[in-house]
Amino acid sequence: MNQGKRPSSIFASSNNNIYLDLKDVIREHALHFLPAKSLLRFTGVCRDWKFMISTPFFAHNQSYSFRTISGFFSQVSHGEPSFVSLNPMAYGVPDPSLKFLPEPVDIRSSCNGLLCCQGRTEYKAYYICNPTTKHWQKLPKPDNDHGSNPAVVLVFDPSLLNFAAEYQLICAFPSEMEGYEFEIYSSSKGSWRTSGEILFGNRVIRPNSGVYANGTVYWLTQYDKILAFDLKMERSQLMNGHGTLGVKDGKLCTTSLHGLKLSVHVLSNAYTNTMQMHSHTKAWKTHEIALDHSVFTDPYYDRDAVLFTGNDVVVFRGRDLLYVYDMKTKETKHLGHASNNNERRAPNYNERLISYVSSLVDI
């Protein structure tokens, strides 16, 4: 009787092999698609997982595989940064205030797990850091004056074949010849250089408007113009466009809010101004999104209501609350700012939201 209730040694061995195979599959083919916070918890599963997650090769593989927006650094001018997570169980950073950096900083830009911050003392040095690992680098002093609120954009495209995390920092700064010039920092060379390109004209770049998409850096300027700088050709041009700049499906987009409707314009052809006359090719493809009025209860009629667009996520503000809209699930949710006692508070309209991808990328 007892023998009939016990699994045979063959059956037990078979189950054990299935378990081992599943564990190996998860380890080899699933872990690197997870956010850094989850992975750091998984180091306690077993010794093998802890060792593997701690290796530089795994960090490199995870930074290439995981690109989901995890949350936003929020910062009022000259205030201390905080972090707003889209999913507190999965996403977070150990020190949202970034006090591991050698001085108080203002967050300027982000890209695929890296942040660009600027110090507030001396010559206001730039720092590139990963807030998850607390690793950072201080950049050398630029050759040009970038101004008090520099138009800098961090560019970091993780490559599966390139083990080193190579990035660029691009700044559009006012030229003495009444226009804009471009200074570029390359991590592979460890130095700044000024491009020979100059965009002439009396234009003013709007602060904190820069984004990177598909080899080109874009800034929003006054009078509904977009300044585009091609990194490969190092050529610039002005384009028509209005709304908050963002990225959708790897392409530049502009997003604006009109009552209970989001208008997302995706750039389909950046060169319509060079095509022959009477061409019917359109530069932008438009998506109109109707919001759920039961969730979005306090519409804010302002051209700056949209704060962020990227990875199918749109963040915008009402009169008293922040909202996040998921273009895939078509859901609108409230997005507050967690305080120390986990309460919610209304946003300050002067604060900036800088997106962050929970990555183990090392620099």
mmCIF file of C-alpha atoms in Angstrom:
data_model
loop_
_atom_site.group_PDB
_atom_site.id
_atom_site.type_symbol
_atom_site.label_atom_id
_atom_site.label_comp_id
_atom_site.label_asym_id
_atom_site.label_seq_id
_atom_site.Cartn_x
_atom_site.Cartn_y
_atom_site.Cartn_z
ATOM 1 C CA MET A 1 0.000 0.000 0.000
ATOM 2 C CA ASN A 2 2.690 2.441 0.974
ATOM 3 C CA GLN A 3 4.633 1.565 -2.135
ATOM 4 C CA GLY A 4 1.624 2.465 -4.285
ATOM 5 C CA LYS A 5 1.380 5.945 -2.726
ATOM 6 C CA ARG A 6 5.003 6.844 -3.285
ATOM 7 C CA PRO A 7 6.205 8.148 -6.655
ATOM 8 C CA SER A 8 8.566 5.862 -8.433
ATOM 9 C CA SER A 9 12.209 6.871 -8.604
ATOM 10 C CA ILE A 10 11.824 7.332 -12.361
ATOM 11 C CA PHE A 11 8.842 9.689 -11.900
ATOM 12 C CA ALA A 12 10.631 11.699 -9.215
ATOM 13 C CA SER A 13 13.710 11.951 -11.378
ATOM 14 C CA SER A 14 11.589 13.118 -14.285
ATOM 15 C CA ASN A 15 9.963 15.872 -12.188
ATOM 16 C CA ASN A 16 13.364 16.977 -10.969
ATOM 17 C CA ASN A 17 14.655 17.234 -14.528
ATOM 18 C CA ILE A 18 11.610 19.306 -15.523
ATOM 19 C CA TYR A 19 12.233 21.643 -12.585
ATOM 20 C CA LEU A 20 15.878 22.030 -13.447
ATOM 21 C CA ASP A 21 15.085 22.649 -17.086
ATOM 22 C CA LEU A 22 12.520 25.318 -16.206
ATOM 23 C CA LYS A 23 14.931 27.021 -13.826
ATOM 24 C CA ASP A 24 17.591 27.073 -16.529
ATOM 25 C CA VAL A 25 15.126 28.455 -19.094
ATOM 26 C CA ILE A 26 14.113 31.303 -16.749
ATOM 27 C CA ARG A 27 17.720 32.036 -15.902
ATOM 28 C CA GLU A 28 18.991 32.036 -19.471
ATOM 29 C CA HIS A 29 16.023 33.441 -21.384
ATOM 30 C CA ALA A 30 13.788 35.488 -19.068
ATOM 31 C CA LEU A 31 15.712 37.201 -16.272
ATOM 32 C CA HIS A 32 17.400 39.821 -18.456
ATOM 33 C CA PHE A 33 13.965 41.122 -19.561
ATOM 34 C CA LEU A 34 13.122 42.135 -15.968
ATOM 35 C CA PRO A 35 13.661 45.530 -14.270
ATOM 36 C CA ALA A 36 16.628 46.091 -11.997
ATOM 37 C CA LYS A 37 14.600 46.256 -8.752
ATOM 38 C CA SER A 38 13.142 42.800 -9.365
ATOM 39 C CA LEU A 39 16.534 41.397 -10.293
ATOM 40 C CA LEU A 40 18.143 42.695 -7.117
ATOM 41 C CA ARG A 41 15.456 40.863 -5.128
ATOM 42 C CA PHE A 42 16.074 37.690 -7.134
ATOM 43 C CA THR A 43 19.701 37.586 -6.010
ATOM 44 C CA GLY A 44 18.298 35.915 -2.882
ATOM 45 C CA VAL A 45 16.740 33.007 -4.791
ATOM 46 C CA CYS A 46 19.916 30.960 -4.989
ATOM 47 C CA ARG A 47 23.671 31.301 -5.202
ATOM 48 C CA ASP A 48 23.743 30.705 -8.974
ATOM 49 C CA TRP A 49 21.246 33.511 -9.674
ATOM 50 C CA LYS A 50 23.081 35.915 -7.376
ATOM 51 C CA PHE A 51 26.366 35.225 -9.125
ATOM 52 C CA MET A 52 24.894 35.551 -12.616
ATOM 53 C CA ILE A 53 22.940 38.776 -11.935
ATOM 54 C CA SER A 54 26.112 40.306 -10.466
ATOM 55 C CA THR A 55 28.210 39.743 -13.592
ATOM 56 C CA PRO A 56 28.979 42.606 -16.021
ATOM 57 C CA PHE A 57 27.813 40.459 -18.934
ATOM 58 C CA PHE A 58 24.340 40.047 -17.420
ATOM 59 C CA ALA A 59 24.107 43.791 -16.696
ATOM 60 C CA HIS A 60 25.009 44.489 -20.310
ATOM 61 C CA ASN A 61 22.432 42.002 -21.608
ATOM 62 C CA GLN A 62 19.694 43.398 -19.335
ATOM 63 C CA SER A 63 20.386 46.997 -20.381
ATOM 64 C CA TYR A 64 19.938 45.947 -24.007
ATOM 65 C CA SER A 65 16.782 43.877 -23.423
ATOM 66 C CA PHE A 66 14.821 46.006 -20.957
ATOM 67 C CA ARG A 67 13.560 49.368 -22.318
ATOM 68 C CA THR A 68 10.273 49.897 -20.429
ATOM 69 C CA ILE A 69 9.634 53.266 -18.788
ATOM 70 C CA SER A 70 9.744 52.465 -15.080
ATOM 71 C CA GLY A 71 8.882 55.851 -13.609
ATOM 72 C CA PHE A 72 9.872 59.488 -13.455
ATOM 73 C CA PHE A 73 12.278 61.617 -11.513
ATOM 74 C CA SER A 74 10.411 64.672 -10.314
ATOM 75 C CA GLN A 75 12.214 67.870 -9.413
ATOM 76 C CA VAL A 76 11.152 71.424 -8.676
ATOM 77 C CA SER A 77 13.723 74.050 -9.647
ATOM 78 C CA HIS A 78 16.669 73.843 -7.202
ATOM 79 C CA GLY A 79 14.785 71.261 -5.136
ATOM 80 C CA GLU A 80 15.698 67.711 -4.230
ATOM 81 C CA PRO A 81 14.800 65.007 -6.779
ATOM 82 C CA SER A 82 12.200 62.362 -5.968
ATOM 83 C CA PHE A 83 11.022 59.297 -7.880
ATOM 84 C CA VAL A 84 7.485 58.465 -9.006
ATOM 85 C CA SER A 85 7.184 54.781 -9.907
ATOM 86 C CA LEU A 86 4.700 53.447 -12.453
ATOM 87 C CA ASN A 87 4.680 50.172 -10.491
ATOM 88 C CA PRO A 88 6.205 50.396 -6.988
ATOM 89 C CA MET A 89 6.406 46.599 -6.684
ATOM 90 C CA ALA A 90 8.580 46.293 -9.786
ATOM 91 C CA TYR A 91 10.279 49.663 -10.246
ATOM 92 C CA GLY A 92 12.264 51.846 -7.898
ATOM 93 C CA VAL A 93 15.678 53.321 -7.121
ATOM 94 C CA PRO A 94 17.584 53.038 -3.833
ATOM 95 C CA ASP A 95 18.334 56.773 -3.490
ATOM 96 C CA PRO A 96 15.856 58.975 -5.423
ATOM 97 C CA SER A 97 17.468 62.148 -4.060
ATOM 98 C CA LEU A 98 20.748 61.204 -5.831
ATOM 99 C CA LYS A 99 22.773 62.045 -2.725
ATOM 100 C CA PHE A 100 25.407 59.539 -3.816
ATOM 101 C CA LEU A 101 26.637 62.238 -6.224
ATOM 102 C CA PRO A 102 29.344 64.569 -4.821
ATOM 103 C CA GLU A 103 27.126 67.687 -4.896
ATOM 104 C CA PRO A 104 23.458 68.732 -5.244
ATOM 105 C CA VAL A 105 22.342 68.426 -8.862
ATOM 106 C CA ASP A 106 19.614 69.309 -11.319
ATOM 107 C CA ILE A 107 18.490 66.477 -13.595
ATOM 108 C CA ARG A 108 18.758 67.522 -17.233
ATOM 109 C CA SER A 109 18.127 64.445 -19.400
ATOM 110 C CA SER A 110 17.840 60.651 -19.410
ATOM 111 C CA CYS A 111 18.201 57.794 -21.871
ATOM 112 C CA ASN A 112 17.827 54.014 -21.432
ATOM 113 C CA GLY A 113 18.841 53.817 -17.777
ATOM 114 C CA LEU A 114 21.325 56.688 -17.606
ATOM 115 C CA LEU A 115 20.732 60.167 -16.186
ATOM 116 C CA CYS A 116 22.487 63.398 -17.046
ATOM 117 C CA CYS A 117 22.685 65.697 -14.032
ATOM 118 C CA GLN A 118 24.317 69.079 -13.578
ATOM 119 C CA GLY A 119 25.996 70.251 -10.397
ATOM 120 C CA ARG A 120 25.187 73.591 -8.777
ATOM 121 C CA THR A 121 28.678 74.652 -7.720
ATOM 122 C CA GLU A 122 31.787 75.992 -9.477
ATOM 123 C CA TYR A 123 31.408 75.555 -13.247
ATOM 124 C CA LYS A 124 28.284 73.367 -12.876
ATOM 125 C CA ALA A 125 29.798 70.101 -14.026
ATOM 126 C CA TYR A 126 27.822 67.423 -15.821
ATOM 127 C CA TYR A 127 27.447 63.984 -14.224
ATOM 128 C CA ILE A 128 26.289 60.817 -15.967
ATOM 129 C CA CYS A 129 24.947 58.240 -13.524
ATOM 130 C CA ASN A 130 22.829 55.146 -13.082
ATOM 131 C CA PRO A 131 20.701 55.739 -9.961
ATOM 132 C CA THR A 132 20.065 51.993 -9.569
ATOM 133 C CA THR A 133 23.727 51.030 -9.236
ATOM 134 C CA LYS A 134 24.833 54.474 -7.927
ATOM 135 C CA HIS A 135 27.720 54.467 -10.410
ATOM 136 C CA TRP A 136 28.614 57.825 -11.931
ATOM 137 C CA GLN A 137 31.109 59.734 -14.044
ATOM 138 C CA LYS A 138 31.999 63.414 -13.957
ATOM 139 C CA LEU A 139 32.477 64.909 -17.418
ATOM 140 C CA PRO A 140 35.263 67.363 -18.242
ATOM 141 C CA LYS A 141 34.392 71.023 -18.547
ATOM 142 C CA PRO A 142 32.852 71.962 -21.921
ATOM 143 C CA ASP A 143 34.680 74.370 -24.206
ATOM 144 C CA ASN A 144 31.644 76.640 -24.582
ATOM 145 C CA ASP A 145 29.208 78.399 -22.267
ATOM 146 C CA HIS A 146 26.001 76.327 -22.244
ATOM 147 C CA GLY A 147 24.002 78.871 -20.248
ATOM 148 C CA SER A 148 22.115 78.624 -16.953
ATOM 149 C CA ASN A 149 19.525 76.132 -18.275
ATOM 150 C CA PRO A 150 21.406 74.174 -20.947
ATOM 151 C CA ALA A 151 19.590 72.490 -23.842
ATOM 152 C CA VAL A 152 21.341 69.143 -23.372
ATOM 153 C CA VAL A 153 20.141 65.737 -24.579
ATOM 154 C CA LEU A 154 21.677 62.450 -23.449
ATOM 155 C CA VAL A 155 21.971 59.788 -26.169
ATOM 156 C CA PHE A 156 22.560 56.155 -25.177
ATOM 157 C CA ASP A 157 21.647 53.303 -27.526
ATOM 158 C CA PRO A 158 22.566 49.970 -25.864
ATOM 159 C CA SER A 159 24.141 47.611 -28.376
ATOM 160 C CA LEU A 160 24.224 43.846 -27.969
ATOM 161 C CA LEU A 161 27.631 43.670 -29.662
ATOM 162 C CA ASN A 162 29.193 46.676 -27.955
ATOM 163 C CA PHE A 163 29.975 45.672 -24.375
ATOM 164 C CA ALA A 164 30.964 49.176 -23.225
ATOM 165 C CA ALA A 165 28.159 51.638 -22.448
ATOM 166 C CA GLU A 166 29.049 54.364 -24.937
ATOM 167 C CA TYR A 167 26.954 57.513 -24.812
ATOM 168 C CA GLN A 168 26.902 61.071 -26.115
ATOM 169 C CA LEU A 169 25.749 64.353 -24.628
ATOM 170 C CA ILE A 170 24.631 67.000 -27.113
ATOM 171 C CA CYS A 171 24.119 70.642 -26.229
ATOM 172 C CA ALA A 172 22.638 73.320 -28.491
ATOM 173 C CA PHE A 173 24.013 76.646 -27.258
ATOM 174 C CA PRO A 174 23.586 80.251 -28.492
ATOM 175 C CA SER A 175 26.212 81.259 -31.023
ATOM 176 C CA GLU A 176 27.940 84.619 -31.162
ATOM 177 C CA MET A 177 26.822 84.732 -34.806
ATOM 178 C CA GLU A 178 23.092 84.918 -33.945
ATOM 179 C CA GLY A 179 22.109 81.323 -34.131
ATOM 180 C CA TYR A 180 22.816 77.992 -32.453
ATOM 181 C CA GLU A 181 25.929 75.835 -32.391
ATOM 182 C CA PHE A 182 26.270 72.275 -31.136
ATOM 183 C CA GLU A 183 28.806 70.828 -28.708
ATOM 184 C CA ILE A 184 29.084 67.049 -28.387
ATOM 185 C CA TYR A 185 30.629 64.929 -25.643
ATOM 186 C CA SER A 186 31.643 61.374 -26.575
ATOM 187 C CA SER A 187 32.252 58.852 -23.796
ATOM 188 C CA SER A 188 34.402 56.717 -26.099
ATOM 189 C CA LYS A 189 36.786 59.654 -26.639
ATOM 190 C CA GLY A 190 36.323 61.235 -23.222
ATOM 191 C CA SER A 191 36.204 64.762 -24.613
ATOM 192 C CA TRP A 192 34.016 67.542 -25.975
ATOM 193 C CA ARG A 193 34.116 68.927 -29.488
ATOM 194 C CA THR A 194 32.181 71.670 -31.242
ATOM 195 C CA SER A 195 30.444 70.759 -34.480
ATOM 196 C CA GLY A 196 31.037 72.943 -37.526
ATOM 197 C CA GLU A 197 27.288 73.240 -38.008
ATOM 198 C CA ILE A 198 25.556 76.532 -37.193
ATOM 199 C CA LEU A 199 21.819 77.140 -37.404
ATOM 200 C CA PHE A 200 21.397 80.820 -38.164
ATOM 201 C CA GLY A 201 18.316 82.705 -37.090
ATOM 202 C CA ASN A 202 16.789 84.355 -34.081
ATOM 203 C CA ARG A 203 15.283 81.330 -32.364
ATOM 204 C CA VAL A 204 15.001 80.466 -28.675
ATOM 205 C CA ILE A 205 14.987 76.829 -27.555
ATOM 206 C CA ARG A 206 12.391 76.003 -24.928
ATOM 207 C CA PRO A 207 14.046 74.623 -21.748
ATOM 208 C CA ASN A 208 13.907 70.866 -21.082
ATOM 209 C CA SER A 209 12.258 70.153 -24.450
ATOM 210 C CA GLY A 210 14.982 68.040 -26.089
ATOM 211 C CA VAL A 211 14.503 64.400 -27.133
ATOM 212 C CA TYR A 212 16.422 61.840 -29.169
ATOM 213 C CA ALA A 213 14.882 59.623 -31.843
ATOM 214 C CA ASN A 214 16.398 57.499 -34.603
ATOM 215 C CA GLY A 215 19.761 59.233 -34.927
ATOM 216 C CA THR A 216 18.486 62.791 -34.538
ATOM 217 C CA VAL A 217 18.184 65.176 -31.594
ATOM 218 C CA TYR A 218 15.184 67.503 -31.510
ATOM 219 C CA TRP A 219 14.367 70.619 -29.515
ATOM 220 C CA LEU A 220 11.184 72.671 -29.428
ATOM 221 C CA THR A 221 11.658 76.363 -30.158
ATOM 222 C CA GLN A 222 9.365 79.336 -29.906
ATOM 223 C CA TYR A 223 6.746 80.009 -32.586
ATOM 224 C CA ASP A 224 5.950 76.295 -33.084
ATOM 225 C CA LYS A 225 9.223 75.303 -34.710
ATOM 226 C CA ILE A 226 11.325 72.191 -34.080
ATOM 227 C CA LEU A 227 15.114 72.285 -34.308
ATOM 228 C CA ALA A 228 16.507 68.969 -35.609
ATOM 229 C CA PHE A 229 20.195 68.006 -35.460
ATOM 230 C CA ASP A 230 21.286 64.869 -37.337
ATOM 231 C CA LEU A 231 24.092 63.243 -35.331
ATOM 232 C CA LYS A 232 25.584 61.315 -38.250
ATOM 233 C CA MET A 233 25.625 64.091 -40.842
ATOM 234 C CA GLU A 234 25.868 66.875 -38.228
ATOM 235 C CA ARG A 235 23.328 68.946 -40.126
ATOM 236 C CA SER A 236 20.476 70.961 -38.646
ATOM 237 C CA GLN A 237 17.115 72.125 -39.907
ATOM 238 C CA LEU A 238 13.918 73.755 -38.683
ATOM 239 C CA MET A 239 10.604 71.921 -38.958
ATOM 240 C CA ASN A 240 7.015 72.874 -38.290
ATOM 241 C CA GLY A 241 5.407 71.293 -35.261
ATOM 242 C CA HIS A 242 3.735 72.048 -31.960
ATOM 243 C CA GLY A 243 3.086 70.251 -28.702
ATOM 244 C CA THR A 244 5.368 68.387 -26.312
ATOM 245 C CA LEU A 245 8.142 66.445 -28.049
ATOM 246 C CA GLY A 246 8.393 62.713 -27.440
ATOM 247 C CA VAL A 247 9.114 59.356 -29.067
ATOM 248 C CA LYS A 248 6.651 56.765 -30.369
ATOM 249 C CA ASP A 249 7.737 53.573 -32.144
ATOM 250 C CA GLY A 250 11.251 54.989 -32.431
ATOM 251 C CA LYS A 251 10.057 58.138 -34.226
ATOM 252 C CA LEU A 252 9.665 61.735 -33.134
ATOM 253 C CA CYS A 253 6.158 62.672 -32.062
ATOM 254 C CA THR A 254 4.415 65.730 -30.674
ATOM 255 C CA THR A 255 1.557 65.431 -28.206
ATOM 256 C CA SER A 256 -0.993 68.010 -27.096
ATOM 257 C CA LEU A 257 -4.095 67.918 -24.930
ATOM 258 C CA HIS A 258 -7.422 69.464 -25.876
ATOM 259 C CA GLY A 259 -10.022 68.934 -23.183
ATOM 260 C CA LEU A 260 -10.647 65.188 -23.097
ATOM 261 C CA LYS A 261 -8.680 64.409 -26.250
ATOM 262 C CA LEU A 262 -4.995 63.707 -26.803
ATOM 263 C CA SER A 263 -3.543 64.490 -30.221
ATOM 264 C CA VAL A 264 -0.381 62.538 -31.064
ATOM 265 C CA HIS A 265 1.437 63.466 -34.289
ATOM 266 C CA VAL A 266 4.143 60.992 -35.362
ATOM 267 C CA LEU A 267 6.832 62.169 -37.782
ATOM 268 C CA SER A 268 6.630 60.042 -40.924
ATOM 269 C CA ASN A 269 8.740 62.177 -43.276
ATOM 270 C CA ALA A 270 11.169 64.794 -42.010
ATOM 271 C CA TYR A 271 12.097 65.954 -45.510
ATOM 272 C CA THR A 272 8.803 67.190 -46.952
ATOM 273 C CA ASN A 273 10.270 70.689 -47.157
ATOM 274 C CA THR A 274 12.858 69.424 -49.686
ATOM 275 C CA MET A 275 10.374 67.602 -51.941
ATOM 276 C CA GLN A 276 8.977 68.894 -55.187
ATOM 277 C CA MET A 277 6.037 71.293 -55.162
ATOM 278 C CA HIS A 278 2.494 69.910 -55.049
ATOM 279 C CA SER A 279 3.722 66.680 -53.431
ATOM 280 C CA HIS A 280 0.981 65.023 -51.369
ATOM 281 C CA THR A 281 3.407 63.392 -48.959
ATOM 282 C CA LYS A 282 2.544 64.334 -45.397
ATOM 283 C CA ALA A 283 5.180 64.904 -42.747
ATOM 284 C CA TRP A 284 3.055 63.809 -39.781
ATOM 285 C CA LYS A 285 0.651 60.961 -39.065
ATOM 286 C CA THR A 286 -2.026 61.935 -36.549
ATOM 287 C CA HIS A 287 -3.607 59.802 -33.809
ATOM 288 C CA GLU A 288 -6.579 61.171 -31.869
ATOM 289 C CA ILE A 289 -7.178 59.598 -28.438
ATOM 290 C CA ALA A 290 -10.405 60.116 -26.484
ATOM 291 C CA LEU A 291 -9.814 60.008 -22.737
ATOM 292 C CA ASP A 292 -12.089 58.388 -20.184
ATOM 293 C CA HIS A 293 -13.995 61.283 -18.636
ATOM 294 C CA SER A 294 -14.714 59.254 -15.481
ATOM 295 C CA VAL A 295 -10.979 59.133 -14.701
ATOM 296 C CA PHE A 296 -9.851 62.455 -16.119
ATOM 297 C CA THR A 297 -11.986 64.782 -14.023
ATOM 298 C CA ASP A 298 -10.079 68.071 -14.111
ATOM 299 C CA PRO A 299 -8.980 68.979 -17.673
ATOM 300 C CA TYR A 300 -6.254 71.559 -17.944
ATOM 301 C CA TYR A 301 -6.387 73.721 -21.069
ATOM 302 C CA ASP A 302 -2.748 74.611 -21.552
ATOM 303 C CA ARG A 303 -0.268 73.873 -24.321
ATOM 304 C CA ASP A 304 2.169 72.559 -21.726
ATOM 305 C CA ALA A 305 -0.275 70.138 -20.100
ATOM 306 C CA VAL A 306 1.484 67.122 -21.642
ATOM 307 C CA LEU A 307 4.723 66.492 -19.733
ATOM 308 C CA PHE A 308 6.024 63.326 -21.385
ATOM 309 C CA THR A 309 5.442 60.956 -24.301
ATOM 310 C CA GLY A 310 7.498 57.811 -24.849
ATOM 311 C CA ASN A 311 7.267 54.030 -25.033
ATOM 312 C CA ASP A 312 3.467 54.250 -25.473
ATOM 313 C CA VAL A 313 3.132 56.218 -22.222
ATOM 314 C CA VAL A 314 1.749 59.766 -22.040
ATOM 315 C CA VAL A 315 1.913 61.795 -18.837
ATOM 316 C CA PHE A 316 -0.175 64.952 -18.570
ATOM 317 C CA ARG A 317 -1.559 67.151 -15.868
ATOM 318 C CA GLY A 318 -4.978 68.350 -14.910
ATOM 319 C CA ARG A 319 -5.585 71.255 -12.601
ATOM 320 C CA ASP A 320 -4.733 69.322 -9.449
ATOM 321 C CA LEU A 321 -3.494 65.883 -10.495
ATOM 322 C CA LEU A 322 -1.074 64.121 -12.795
ATOM 323 C CA TYR A 323 -2.328 61.393 -15.123
ATOM 324 C CA VAL A 324 -0.671 58.631 -17.111
ATOM 325 C CA TYR A 325 -2.230 57.182 -20.260
ATOM 326 C CA ASP A 326 -1.119 53.804 -21.655
ATOM 327 C CA MET A 327 -1.522 53.714 -25.442
ATOM 328 C CA LYS A 328 -1.462 49.905 -25.485
ATOM 329 C CA THR A 329 -4.063 49.204 -22.804
ATOM 330 C CA LYS A 330 -5.903 52.511 -23.442
ATOM 331 C CA GLU A 331 -6.148 53.059 -19.699
ATOM 332 C CA THR A 332 -5.851 56.367 -17.868
ATOM 333 C CA LYS A 333 -4.670 56.368 -14.259
ATOM 334 C CA HIS A 334 -3.830 58.949 -11.628
ATOM 335 C CA LEU A 335 -0.092 59.458 -11.176
ATOM 336 C CA GLY A 336 0.737 61.069 -7.854
ATOM 337 C CA HIS A 337 3.987 61.688 -6.019
ATOM 338 C CA ALA A 338 4.680 59.345 -3.127
ATOM 339 C CA SER A 339 5.820 61.133 0.018
ATOM 340 C CA ASN A 340 7.643 59.519 2.911
ATOM 341 C CA ASN A 341 4.363 58.382 4.472
ATOM 342 C CA ASN A 342 3.031 57.034 1.160
ATOM 343 C CA GLU A 343 0.397 59.764 0.862
ATOM 344 C CA ARG A 344 -0.470 61.446 -2.421
ATOM 345 C CA ARG A 345 -0.022 65.106 -3.139
ATOM 346 C CA ALA A 346 -0.922 67.365 -6.034
ATOM 347 C CA PRO A 347 1.916 68.243 -8.434
ATOM 348 C CA ASN A 348 3.743 71.538 -8.563
ATOM 349 C CA TYR A 349 3.455 73.007 -12.063
ATOM 350 C CA ASN A 350 7.085 74.147 -11.949
ATOM 351 C CA GLU A 351 8.440 70.626 -11.514
ATOM 352 C CA ARG A 352 10.073 68.590 -14.265
ATOM 353 C CA LEU A 353 9.435 64.937 -15.009
ATOM 354 C CA ILE A 354 12.407 62.991 -16.338
ATOM 355 C CA SER A 355 11.668 59.420 -17.441
ATOM 356 C CA TYR A 356 13.795 56.530 -16.210
ATOM 357 C CA VAL A 357 14.319 52.941 -17.363
ATOM 358 C CA SER A 358 15.201 50.542 -14.532
ATOM 359 C CA SER A 359 18.505 49.261 -15.860
ATOM 360 C CA LEU A 360 21.682 47.636 -14.548
ATOM 361 C CA VAL A 361 23.802 49.372 -17.185
ATOM 362 C CA ASP A 362 27.304 50.103 -15.900
ATOM 363 C CA ILE A 363 29.422 53.124 -16.807
#
